[in-house]
Tab-separated table of N, CA and C in Angstrom:
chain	number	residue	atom	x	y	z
T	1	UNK	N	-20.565	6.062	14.601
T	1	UNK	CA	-20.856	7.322	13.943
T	1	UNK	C	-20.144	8.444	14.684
T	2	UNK	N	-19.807	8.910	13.836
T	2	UNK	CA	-18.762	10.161	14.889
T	2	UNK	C	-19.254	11.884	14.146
T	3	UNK	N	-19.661	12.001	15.511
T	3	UNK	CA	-20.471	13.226	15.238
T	3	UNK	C	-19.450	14.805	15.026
T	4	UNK	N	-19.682	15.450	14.044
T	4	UNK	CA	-18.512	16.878	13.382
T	4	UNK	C	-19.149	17.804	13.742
T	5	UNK	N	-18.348	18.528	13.761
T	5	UNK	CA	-18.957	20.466	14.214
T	5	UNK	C	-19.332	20.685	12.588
T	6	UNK	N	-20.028	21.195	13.106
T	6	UNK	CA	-20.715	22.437	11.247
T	6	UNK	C	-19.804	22.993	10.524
T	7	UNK	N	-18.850	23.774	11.599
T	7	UNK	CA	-17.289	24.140	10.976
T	7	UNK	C	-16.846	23.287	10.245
T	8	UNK	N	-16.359	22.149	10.489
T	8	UNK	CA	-15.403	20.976	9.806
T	8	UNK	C	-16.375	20.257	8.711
T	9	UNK	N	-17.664	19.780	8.550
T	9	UNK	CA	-18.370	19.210	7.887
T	9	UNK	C	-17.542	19.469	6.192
T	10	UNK	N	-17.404	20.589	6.047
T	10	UNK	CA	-16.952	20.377	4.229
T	10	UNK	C	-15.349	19.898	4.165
T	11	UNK	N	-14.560	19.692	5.249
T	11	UNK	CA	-13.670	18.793	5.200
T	11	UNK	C	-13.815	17.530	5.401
T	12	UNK	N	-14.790	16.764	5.378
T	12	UNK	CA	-15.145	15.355	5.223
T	12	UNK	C	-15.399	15.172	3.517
T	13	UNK	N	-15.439	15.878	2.842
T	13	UNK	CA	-15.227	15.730	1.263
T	13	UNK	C	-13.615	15.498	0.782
T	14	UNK	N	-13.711	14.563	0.037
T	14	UNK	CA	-12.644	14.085	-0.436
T	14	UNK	C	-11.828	15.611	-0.967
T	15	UNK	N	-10.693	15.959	-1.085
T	15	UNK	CA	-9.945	16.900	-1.824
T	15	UNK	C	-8.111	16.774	-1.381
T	16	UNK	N	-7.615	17.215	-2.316
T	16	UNK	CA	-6.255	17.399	-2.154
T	16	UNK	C	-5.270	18.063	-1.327
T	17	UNK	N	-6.068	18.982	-0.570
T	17	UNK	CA	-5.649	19.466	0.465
T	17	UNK	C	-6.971	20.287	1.220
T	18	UNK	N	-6.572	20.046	2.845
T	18	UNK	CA	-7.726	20.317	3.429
T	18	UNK	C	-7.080	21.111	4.894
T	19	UNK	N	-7.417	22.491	5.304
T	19	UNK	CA	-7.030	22.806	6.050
T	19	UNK	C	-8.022	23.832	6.941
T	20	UNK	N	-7.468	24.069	8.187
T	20	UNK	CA	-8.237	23.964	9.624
T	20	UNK	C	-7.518	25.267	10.057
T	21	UNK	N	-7.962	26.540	10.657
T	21	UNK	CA	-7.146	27.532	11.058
T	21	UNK	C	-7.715	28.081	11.815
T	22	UNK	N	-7.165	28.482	13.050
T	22	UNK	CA	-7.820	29.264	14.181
T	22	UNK	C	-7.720	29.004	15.323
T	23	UNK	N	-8.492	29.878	16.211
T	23	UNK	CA	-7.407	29.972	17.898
T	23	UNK	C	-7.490	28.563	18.572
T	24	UNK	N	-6.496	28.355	19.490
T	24	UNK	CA	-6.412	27.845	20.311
T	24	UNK	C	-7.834	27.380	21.066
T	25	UNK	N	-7.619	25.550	20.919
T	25	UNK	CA	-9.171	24.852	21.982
T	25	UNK	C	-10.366	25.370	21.075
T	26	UNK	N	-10.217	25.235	19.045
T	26	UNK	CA	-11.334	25.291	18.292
T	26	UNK	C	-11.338	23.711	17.769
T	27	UNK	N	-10.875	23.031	18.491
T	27	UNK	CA	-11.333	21.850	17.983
T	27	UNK	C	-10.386	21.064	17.154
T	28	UNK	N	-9.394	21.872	16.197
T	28	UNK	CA	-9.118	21.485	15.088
T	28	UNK	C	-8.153	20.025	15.135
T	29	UNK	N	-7.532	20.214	15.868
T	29	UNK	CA	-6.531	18.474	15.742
T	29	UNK	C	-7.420	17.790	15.962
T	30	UNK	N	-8.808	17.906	17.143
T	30	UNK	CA	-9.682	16.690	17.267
T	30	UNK	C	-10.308	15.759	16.001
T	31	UNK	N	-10.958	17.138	15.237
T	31	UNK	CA	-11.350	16.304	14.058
T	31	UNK	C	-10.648	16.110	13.478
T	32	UNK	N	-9.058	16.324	12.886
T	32	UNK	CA	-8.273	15.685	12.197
T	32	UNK	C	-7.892	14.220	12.705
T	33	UNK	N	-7.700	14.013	14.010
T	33	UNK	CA	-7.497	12.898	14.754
T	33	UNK	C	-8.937	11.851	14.268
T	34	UNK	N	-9.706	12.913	14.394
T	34	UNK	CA	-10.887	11.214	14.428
T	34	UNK	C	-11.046	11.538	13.019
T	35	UNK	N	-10.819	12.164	12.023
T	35	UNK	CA	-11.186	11.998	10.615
T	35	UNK	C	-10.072	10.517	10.029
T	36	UNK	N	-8.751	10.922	10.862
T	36	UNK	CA	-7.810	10.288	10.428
T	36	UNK	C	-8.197	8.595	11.516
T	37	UNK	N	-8.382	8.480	12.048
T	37	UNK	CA	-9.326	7.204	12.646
T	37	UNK	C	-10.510	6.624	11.718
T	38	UNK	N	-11.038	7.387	11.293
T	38	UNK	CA	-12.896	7.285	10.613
T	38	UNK	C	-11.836	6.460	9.353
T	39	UNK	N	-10.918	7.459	8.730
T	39	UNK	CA	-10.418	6.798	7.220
T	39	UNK	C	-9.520	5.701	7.144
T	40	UNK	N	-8.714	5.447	8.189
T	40	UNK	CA	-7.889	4.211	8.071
T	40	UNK	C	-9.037	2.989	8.147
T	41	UNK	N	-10.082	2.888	9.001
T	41	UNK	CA	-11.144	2.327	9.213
T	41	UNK	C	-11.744	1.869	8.238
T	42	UNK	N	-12.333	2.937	7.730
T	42	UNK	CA	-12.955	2.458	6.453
T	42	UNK	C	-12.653	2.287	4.818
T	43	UNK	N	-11.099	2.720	4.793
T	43	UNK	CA	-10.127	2.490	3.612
T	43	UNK	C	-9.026	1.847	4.270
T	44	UNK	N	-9.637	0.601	4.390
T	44	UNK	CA	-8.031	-0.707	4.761
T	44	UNK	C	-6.694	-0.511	3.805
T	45	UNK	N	-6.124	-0.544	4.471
T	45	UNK	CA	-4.771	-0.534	3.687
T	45	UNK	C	-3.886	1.272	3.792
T	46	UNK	N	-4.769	1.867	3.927
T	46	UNK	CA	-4.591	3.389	4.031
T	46	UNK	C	-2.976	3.732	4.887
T	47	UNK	N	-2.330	4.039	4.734
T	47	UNK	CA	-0.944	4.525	4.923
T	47	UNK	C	-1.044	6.532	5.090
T	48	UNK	N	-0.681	6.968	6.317
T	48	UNK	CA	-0.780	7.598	6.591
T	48	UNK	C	1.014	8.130	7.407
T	49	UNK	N	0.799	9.697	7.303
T	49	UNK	CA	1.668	10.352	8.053
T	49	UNK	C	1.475	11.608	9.424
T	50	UNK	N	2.006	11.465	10.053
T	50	UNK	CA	1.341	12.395	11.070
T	50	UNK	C	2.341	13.593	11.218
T	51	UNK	N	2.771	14.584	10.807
T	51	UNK	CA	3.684	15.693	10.679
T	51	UNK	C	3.600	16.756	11.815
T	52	UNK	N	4.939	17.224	11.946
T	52	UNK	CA	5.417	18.518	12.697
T	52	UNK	C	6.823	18.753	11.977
T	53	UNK	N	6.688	20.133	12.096
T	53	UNK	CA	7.964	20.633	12.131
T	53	UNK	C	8.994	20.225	12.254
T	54	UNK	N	9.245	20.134	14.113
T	54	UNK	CA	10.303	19.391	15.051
T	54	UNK	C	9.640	18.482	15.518
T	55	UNK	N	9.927	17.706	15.692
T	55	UNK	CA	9.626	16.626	16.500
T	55	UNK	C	10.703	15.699	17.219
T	56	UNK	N	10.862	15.888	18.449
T	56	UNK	CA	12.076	14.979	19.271
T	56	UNK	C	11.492	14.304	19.916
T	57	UNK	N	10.461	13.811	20.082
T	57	UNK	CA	9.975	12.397	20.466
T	57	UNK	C	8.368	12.366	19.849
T	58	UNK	N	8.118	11.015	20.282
T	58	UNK	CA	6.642	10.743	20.040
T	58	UNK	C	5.459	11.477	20.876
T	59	UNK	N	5.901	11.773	22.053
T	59	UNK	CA	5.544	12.829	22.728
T	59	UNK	C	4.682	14.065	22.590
T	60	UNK	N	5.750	14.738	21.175
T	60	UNK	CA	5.501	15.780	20.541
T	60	UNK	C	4.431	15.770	19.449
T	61	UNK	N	4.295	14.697	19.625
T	61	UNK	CA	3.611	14.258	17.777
T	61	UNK	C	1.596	13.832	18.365
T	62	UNK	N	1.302	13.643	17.385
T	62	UNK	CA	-0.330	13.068	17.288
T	62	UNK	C	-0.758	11.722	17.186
T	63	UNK	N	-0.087	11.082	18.319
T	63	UNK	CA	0.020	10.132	18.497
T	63	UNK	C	-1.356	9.790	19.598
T	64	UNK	N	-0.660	9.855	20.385
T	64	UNK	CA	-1.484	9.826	21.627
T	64	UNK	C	-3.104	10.516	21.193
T	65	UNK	N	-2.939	11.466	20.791
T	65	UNK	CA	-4.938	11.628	20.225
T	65	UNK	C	-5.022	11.009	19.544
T	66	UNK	N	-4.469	10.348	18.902
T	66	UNK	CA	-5.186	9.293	17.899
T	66	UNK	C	-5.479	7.937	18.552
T	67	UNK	N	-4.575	7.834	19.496
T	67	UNK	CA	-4.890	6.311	20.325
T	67	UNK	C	-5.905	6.793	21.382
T	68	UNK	N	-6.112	8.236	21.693
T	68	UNK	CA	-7.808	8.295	22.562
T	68	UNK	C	-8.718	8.609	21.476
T	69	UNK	N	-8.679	8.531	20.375
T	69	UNK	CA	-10.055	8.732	19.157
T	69	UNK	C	-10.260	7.141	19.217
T	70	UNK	N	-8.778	6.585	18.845
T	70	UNK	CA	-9.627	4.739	19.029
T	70	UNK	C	-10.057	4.282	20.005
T	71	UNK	N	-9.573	4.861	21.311
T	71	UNK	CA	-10.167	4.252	22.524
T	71	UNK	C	-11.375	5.239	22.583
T	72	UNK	N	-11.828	6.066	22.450
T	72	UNK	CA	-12.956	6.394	22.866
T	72	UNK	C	-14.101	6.518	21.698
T	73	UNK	N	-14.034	5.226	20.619
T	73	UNK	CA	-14.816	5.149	20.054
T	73	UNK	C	-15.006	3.585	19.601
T	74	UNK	N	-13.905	2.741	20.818
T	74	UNK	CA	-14.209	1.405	21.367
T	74	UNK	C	-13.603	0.782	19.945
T	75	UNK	N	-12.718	1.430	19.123
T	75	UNK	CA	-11.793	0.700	18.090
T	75	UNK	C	-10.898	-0.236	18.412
T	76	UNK	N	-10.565	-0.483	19.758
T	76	UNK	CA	-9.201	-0.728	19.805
T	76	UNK	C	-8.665	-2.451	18.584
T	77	UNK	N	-10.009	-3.028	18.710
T	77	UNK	CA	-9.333	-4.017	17.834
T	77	UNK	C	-9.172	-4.296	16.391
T	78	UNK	N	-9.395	-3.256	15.936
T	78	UNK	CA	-9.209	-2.801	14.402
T	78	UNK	C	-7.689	-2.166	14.348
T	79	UNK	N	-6.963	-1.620	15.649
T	79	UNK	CA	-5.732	-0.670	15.537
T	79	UNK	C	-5.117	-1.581	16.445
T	80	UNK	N	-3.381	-1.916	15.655
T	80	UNK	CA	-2.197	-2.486	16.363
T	80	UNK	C	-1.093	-1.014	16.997
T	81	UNK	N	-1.473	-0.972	18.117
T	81	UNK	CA	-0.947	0.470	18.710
T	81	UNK	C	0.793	0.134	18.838
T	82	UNK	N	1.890	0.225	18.515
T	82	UNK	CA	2.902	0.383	18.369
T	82	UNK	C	3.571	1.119	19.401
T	83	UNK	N	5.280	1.466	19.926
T	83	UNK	CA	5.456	2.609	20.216
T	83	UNK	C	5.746	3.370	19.439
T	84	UNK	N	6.366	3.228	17.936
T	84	UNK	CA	6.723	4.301	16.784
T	84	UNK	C	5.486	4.149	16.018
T	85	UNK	N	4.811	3.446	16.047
T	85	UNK	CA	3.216	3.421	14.703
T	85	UNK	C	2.326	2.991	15.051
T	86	UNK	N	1.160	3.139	14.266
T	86	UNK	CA	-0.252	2.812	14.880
T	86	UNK	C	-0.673	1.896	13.291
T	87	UNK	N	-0.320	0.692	13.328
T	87	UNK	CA	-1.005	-0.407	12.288
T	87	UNK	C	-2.096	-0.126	12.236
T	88	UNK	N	-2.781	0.037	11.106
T	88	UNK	CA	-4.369	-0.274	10.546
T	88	UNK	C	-4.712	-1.023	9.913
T	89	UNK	N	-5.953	-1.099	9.684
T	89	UNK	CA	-6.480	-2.194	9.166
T	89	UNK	C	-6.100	-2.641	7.563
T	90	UNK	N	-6.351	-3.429	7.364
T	90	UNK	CA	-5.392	-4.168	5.890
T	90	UNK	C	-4.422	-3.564	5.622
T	91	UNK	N	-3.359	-3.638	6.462
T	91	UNK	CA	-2.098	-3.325	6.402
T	91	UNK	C	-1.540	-2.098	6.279
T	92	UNK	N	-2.177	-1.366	6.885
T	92	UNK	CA	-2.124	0.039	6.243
T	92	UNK	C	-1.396	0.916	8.164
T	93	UNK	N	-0.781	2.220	7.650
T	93	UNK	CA	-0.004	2.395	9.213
T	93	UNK	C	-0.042	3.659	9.000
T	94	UNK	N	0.026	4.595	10.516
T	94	UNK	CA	-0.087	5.812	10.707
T	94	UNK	C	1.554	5.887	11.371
T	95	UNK	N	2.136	6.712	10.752
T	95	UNK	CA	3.446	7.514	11.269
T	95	UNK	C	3.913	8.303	11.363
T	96	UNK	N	4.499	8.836	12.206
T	96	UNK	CA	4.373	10.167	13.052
T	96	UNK	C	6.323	10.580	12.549
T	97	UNK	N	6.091	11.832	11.966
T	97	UNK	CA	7.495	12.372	11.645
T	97	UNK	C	8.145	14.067	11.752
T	98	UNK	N	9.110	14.205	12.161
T	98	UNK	CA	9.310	15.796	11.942
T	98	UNK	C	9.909	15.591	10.981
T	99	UNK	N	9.792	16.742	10.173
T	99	UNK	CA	9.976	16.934	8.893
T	99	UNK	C	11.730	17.687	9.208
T	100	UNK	N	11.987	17.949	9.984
T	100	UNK	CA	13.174	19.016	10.210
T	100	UNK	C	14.815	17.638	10.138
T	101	UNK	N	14.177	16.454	10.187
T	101	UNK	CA	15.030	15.203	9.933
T	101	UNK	C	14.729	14.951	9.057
T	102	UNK	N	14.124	15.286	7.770
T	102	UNK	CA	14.017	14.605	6.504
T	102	UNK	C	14.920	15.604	5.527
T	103	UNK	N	15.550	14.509	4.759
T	103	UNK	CA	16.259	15.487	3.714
T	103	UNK	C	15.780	15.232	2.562
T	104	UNK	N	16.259	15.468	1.079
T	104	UNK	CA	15.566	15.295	0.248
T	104	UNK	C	15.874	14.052	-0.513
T	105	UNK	N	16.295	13.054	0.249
T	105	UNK	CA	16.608	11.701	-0.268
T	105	UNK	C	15.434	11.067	0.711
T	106	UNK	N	15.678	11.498	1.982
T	106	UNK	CA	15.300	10.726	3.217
T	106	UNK	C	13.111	10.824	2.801
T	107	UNK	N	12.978	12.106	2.620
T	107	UNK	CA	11.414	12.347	2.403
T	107	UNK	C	10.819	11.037	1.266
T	108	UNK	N	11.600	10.049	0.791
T	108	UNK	CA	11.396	9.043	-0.437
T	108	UNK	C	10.331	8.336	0.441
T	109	UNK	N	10.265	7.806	1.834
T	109	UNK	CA	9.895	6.987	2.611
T	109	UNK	C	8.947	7.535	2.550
T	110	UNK	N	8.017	8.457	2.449
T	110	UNK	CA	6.540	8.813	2.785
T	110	UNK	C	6.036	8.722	1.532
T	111	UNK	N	6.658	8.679	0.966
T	111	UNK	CA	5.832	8.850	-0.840
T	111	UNK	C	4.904	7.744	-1.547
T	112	UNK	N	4.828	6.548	-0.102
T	112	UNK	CA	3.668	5.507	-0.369
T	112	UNK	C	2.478	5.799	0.501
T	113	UNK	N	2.566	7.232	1.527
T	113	UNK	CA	1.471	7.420	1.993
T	113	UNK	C	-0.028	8.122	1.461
T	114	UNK	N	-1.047	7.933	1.316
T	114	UNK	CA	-1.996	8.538	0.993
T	114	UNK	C	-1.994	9.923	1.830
T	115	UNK	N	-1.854	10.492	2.868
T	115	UNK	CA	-2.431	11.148	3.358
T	115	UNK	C	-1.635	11.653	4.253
T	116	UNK	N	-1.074	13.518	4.764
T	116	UNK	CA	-0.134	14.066	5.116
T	116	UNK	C	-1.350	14.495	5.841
T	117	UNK	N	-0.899	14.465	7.423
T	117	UNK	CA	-1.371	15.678	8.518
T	117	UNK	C	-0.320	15.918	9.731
T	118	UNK	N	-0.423	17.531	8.597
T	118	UNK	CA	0.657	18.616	9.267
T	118	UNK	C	0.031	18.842	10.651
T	119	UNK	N	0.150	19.052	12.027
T	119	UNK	CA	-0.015	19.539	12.744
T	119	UNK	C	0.670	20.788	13.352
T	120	UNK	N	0.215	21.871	13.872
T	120	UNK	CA	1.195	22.751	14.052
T	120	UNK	C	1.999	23.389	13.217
T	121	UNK	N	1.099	23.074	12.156
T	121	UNK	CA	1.167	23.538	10.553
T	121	UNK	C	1.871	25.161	10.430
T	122	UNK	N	1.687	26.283	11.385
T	122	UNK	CA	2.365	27.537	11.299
T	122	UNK	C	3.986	27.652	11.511
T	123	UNK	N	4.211	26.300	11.982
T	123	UNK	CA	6.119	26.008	12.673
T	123	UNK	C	6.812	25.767	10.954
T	124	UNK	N	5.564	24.875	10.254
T	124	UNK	CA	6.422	24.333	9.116
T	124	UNK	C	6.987	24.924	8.259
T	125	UNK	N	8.188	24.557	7.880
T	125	UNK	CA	9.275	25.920	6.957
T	125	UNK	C	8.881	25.604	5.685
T	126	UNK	N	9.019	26.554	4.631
T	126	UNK	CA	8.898	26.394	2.926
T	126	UNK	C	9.651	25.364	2.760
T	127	UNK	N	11.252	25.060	3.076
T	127	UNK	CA	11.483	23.710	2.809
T	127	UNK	C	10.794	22.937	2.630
T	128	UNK	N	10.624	22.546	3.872
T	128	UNK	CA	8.919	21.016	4.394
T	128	UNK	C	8.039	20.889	3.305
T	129	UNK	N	7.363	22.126	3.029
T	129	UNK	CA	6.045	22.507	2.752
T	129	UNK	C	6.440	21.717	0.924
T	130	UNK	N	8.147	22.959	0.550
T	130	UNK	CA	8.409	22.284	-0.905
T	130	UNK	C	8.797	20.730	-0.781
T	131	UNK	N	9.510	19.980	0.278
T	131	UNK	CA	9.906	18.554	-0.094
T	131	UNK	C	8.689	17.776	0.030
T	132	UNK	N	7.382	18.076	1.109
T	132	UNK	CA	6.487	17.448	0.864
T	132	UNK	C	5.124	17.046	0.215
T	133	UNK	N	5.016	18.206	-0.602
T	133	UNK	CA	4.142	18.257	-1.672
T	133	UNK	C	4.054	17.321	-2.397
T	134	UNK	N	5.547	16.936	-3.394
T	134	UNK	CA	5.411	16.095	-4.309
T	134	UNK	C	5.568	14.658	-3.834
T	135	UNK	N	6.064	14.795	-2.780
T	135	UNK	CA	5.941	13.607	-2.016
T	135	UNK	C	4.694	12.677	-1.563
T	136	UNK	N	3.991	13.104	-1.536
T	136	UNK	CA	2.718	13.190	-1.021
T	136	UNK	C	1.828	13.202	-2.816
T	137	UNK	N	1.570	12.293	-3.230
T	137	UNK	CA	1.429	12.057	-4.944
T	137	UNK	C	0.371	10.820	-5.173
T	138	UNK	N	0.129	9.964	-4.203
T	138	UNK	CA	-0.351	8.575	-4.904
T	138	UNK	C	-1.749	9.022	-5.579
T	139	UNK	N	-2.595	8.661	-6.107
T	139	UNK	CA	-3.681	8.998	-6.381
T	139	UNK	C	-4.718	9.107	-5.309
T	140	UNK	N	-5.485	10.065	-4.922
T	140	UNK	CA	-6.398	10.610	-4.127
T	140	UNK	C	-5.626	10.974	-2.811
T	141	UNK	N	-4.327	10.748	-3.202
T	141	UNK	CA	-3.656	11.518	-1.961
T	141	UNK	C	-4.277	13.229	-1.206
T	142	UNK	N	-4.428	13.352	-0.018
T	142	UNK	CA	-4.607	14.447	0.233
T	142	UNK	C	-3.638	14.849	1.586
T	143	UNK	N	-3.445	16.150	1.485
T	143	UNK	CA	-2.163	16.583	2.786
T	143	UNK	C	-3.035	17.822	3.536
T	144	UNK	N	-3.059	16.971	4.702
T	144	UNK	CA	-4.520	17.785	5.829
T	144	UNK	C	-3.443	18.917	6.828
T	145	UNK	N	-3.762	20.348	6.788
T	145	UNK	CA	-3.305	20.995	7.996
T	145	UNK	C	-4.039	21.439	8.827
T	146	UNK	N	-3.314	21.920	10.476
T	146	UNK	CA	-4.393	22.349	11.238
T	146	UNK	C	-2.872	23.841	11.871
T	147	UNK	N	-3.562	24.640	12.202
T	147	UNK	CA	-2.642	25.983	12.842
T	147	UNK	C	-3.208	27.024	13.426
T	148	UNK	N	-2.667	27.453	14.476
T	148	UNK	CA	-3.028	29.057	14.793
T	148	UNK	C	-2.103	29.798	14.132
T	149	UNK	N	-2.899	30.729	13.005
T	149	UNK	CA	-2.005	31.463	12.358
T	149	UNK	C	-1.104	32.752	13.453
T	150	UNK	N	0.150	32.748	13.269
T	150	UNK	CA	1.065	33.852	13.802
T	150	UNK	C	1.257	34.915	12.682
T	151	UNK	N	2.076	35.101	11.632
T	151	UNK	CA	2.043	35.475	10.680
T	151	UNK	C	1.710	35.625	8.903
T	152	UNK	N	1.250	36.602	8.104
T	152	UNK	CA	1.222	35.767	7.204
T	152	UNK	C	2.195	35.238	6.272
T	153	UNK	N	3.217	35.133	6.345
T	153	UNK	CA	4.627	35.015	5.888
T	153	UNK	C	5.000	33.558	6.229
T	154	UNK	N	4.178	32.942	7.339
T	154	UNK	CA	4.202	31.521	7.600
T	154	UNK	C	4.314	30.536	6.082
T	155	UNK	N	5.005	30.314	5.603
T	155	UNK	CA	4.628	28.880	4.797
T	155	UNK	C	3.401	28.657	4.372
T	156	UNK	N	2.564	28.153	5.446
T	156	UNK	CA	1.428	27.336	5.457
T	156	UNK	C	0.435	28.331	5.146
T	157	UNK	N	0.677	29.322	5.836
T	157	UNK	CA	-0.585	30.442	5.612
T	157	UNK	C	-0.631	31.498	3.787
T	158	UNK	N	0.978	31.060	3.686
T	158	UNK	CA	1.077	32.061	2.326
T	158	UNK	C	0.070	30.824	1.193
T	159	UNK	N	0.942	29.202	1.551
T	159	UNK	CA	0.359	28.889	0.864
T	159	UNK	C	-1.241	28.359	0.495
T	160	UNK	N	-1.747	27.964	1.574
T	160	UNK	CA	-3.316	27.652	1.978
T	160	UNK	C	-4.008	29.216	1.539
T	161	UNK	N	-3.895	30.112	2.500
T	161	UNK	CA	-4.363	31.645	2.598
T	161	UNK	C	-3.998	32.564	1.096
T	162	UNK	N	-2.746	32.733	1.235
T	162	UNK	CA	-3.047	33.937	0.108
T	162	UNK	C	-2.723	33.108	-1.529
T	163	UNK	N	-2.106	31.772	-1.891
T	163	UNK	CA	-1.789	31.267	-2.920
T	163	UNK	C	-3.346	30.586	-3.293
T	164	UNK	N	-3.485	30.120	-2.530
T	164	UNK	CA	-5.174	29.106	-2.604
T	164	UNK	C	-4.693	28.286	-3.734
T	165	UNK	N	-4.020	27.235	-3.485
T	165	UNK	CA	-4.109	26.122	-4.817
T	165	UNK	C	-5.538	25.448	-4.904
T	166	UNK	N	-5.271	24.702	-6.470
T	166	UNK	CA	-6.894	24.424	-6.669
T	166	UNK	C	-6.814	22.902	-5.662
T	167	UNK	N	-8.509	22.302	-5.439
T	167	UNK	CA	-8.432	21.588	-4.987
T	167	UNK	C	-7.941	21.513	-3.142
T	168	UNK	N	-8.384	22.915	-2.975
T	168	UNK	CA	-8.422	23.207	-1.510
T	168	UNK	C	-9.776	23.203	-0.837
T	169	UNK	N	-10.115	22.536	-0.076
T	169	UNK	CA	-11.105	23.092	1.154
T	169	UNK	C	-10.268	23.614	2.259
T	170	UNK	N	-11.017	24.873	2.955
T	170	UNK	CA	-10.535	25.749	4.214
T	170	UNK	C	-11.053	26.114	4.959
T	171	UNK	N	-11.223	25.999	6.206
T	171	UNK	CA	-12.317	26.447	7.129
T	171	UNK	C	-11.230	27.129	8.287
T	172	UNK	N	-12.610	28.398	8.726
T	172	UNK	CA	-11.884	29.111	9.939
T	172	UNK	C	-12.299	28.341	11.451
T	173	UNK	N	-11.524	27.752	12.095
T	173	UNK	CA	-12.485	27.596	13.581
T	173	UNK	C	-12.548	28.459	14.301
């Protein structure tokens, strides 16, 4: 059982996009990390992406919290830990990508994932934001962000914040 802040609780409802905003050390990648643990878990087969901006190594990416959400909730033998991916259960895999190497042929490869989490969601350019939308399509697909907003002119913030598509949950941390 993995216990949520009050904040995050209405992002455990299924929706199409679900996003997390606010300062620095509110929590927010944690529960995306163990939400994204809780769901490969209990939807086998689940295919997942783990997003940034840039990304020049694995390093950079949400990797590593996701392999201490499985270790510190004694998963480890449900998850095949990889150095480029994290296998889940009934065949299903978490992969970690910058979007700043995808072009609009190359973004084809994610378009069998259920589930987009942007991290560092304020870096991501309107490009990104436009190649990965439709990308991001299977049925009950949802594309999760987390950010400290800088401006509102950000991408992420015009579109989460002032566009509000339907089928959003949003919480401030």
């Amino acid at each position: 059982e993995i216990k949520t802040a009050q904040v995050f609780q209405p992002l455990i409802e299924p929706s199409r996009y679900k996003g997390a905003h606010g300062g620095r050390g509110s929590g927010k990648s944690h529960f995306f990390a163990e939400l994204m643990v809780e769901t490969c878990l209990l939807e086998p087969g689940t295919r997942a992406v783990c997003i940034r901006e840039m990304q020049k190594s694995l390093a950079q990416s949400s990797k590593q919290l996701i392999e201490d959400k499985i270790a510190a909730f004694n998963l480890g033998r449900y998850f095949n830990i990889l150095h480029d991916r994290i296998d889940t259960p009934g065949g299903g895999v978490i992969l970690f990508n910058g979007m700043q190497d995808h072009t609009a042929e190359s973004i084809k490869s994610l378009e069998r994932c259920r589930i987009a989490w942007i991290e560092e969601a304020q870096s991501l350019s309107q490009r990104s934001l436009t190649l990965l939308r439709p990308t991001i399509r299977l049925e009950n697909s949802e594309i999760w962000a987390c950010w400290n907003p800088r401006r509102k002119t950000d991408a992420i913030d015009e579109f989460f914040r002032a566009k509000k598509p339907g089928g959003l949950i949003l919480v401030k941390a």
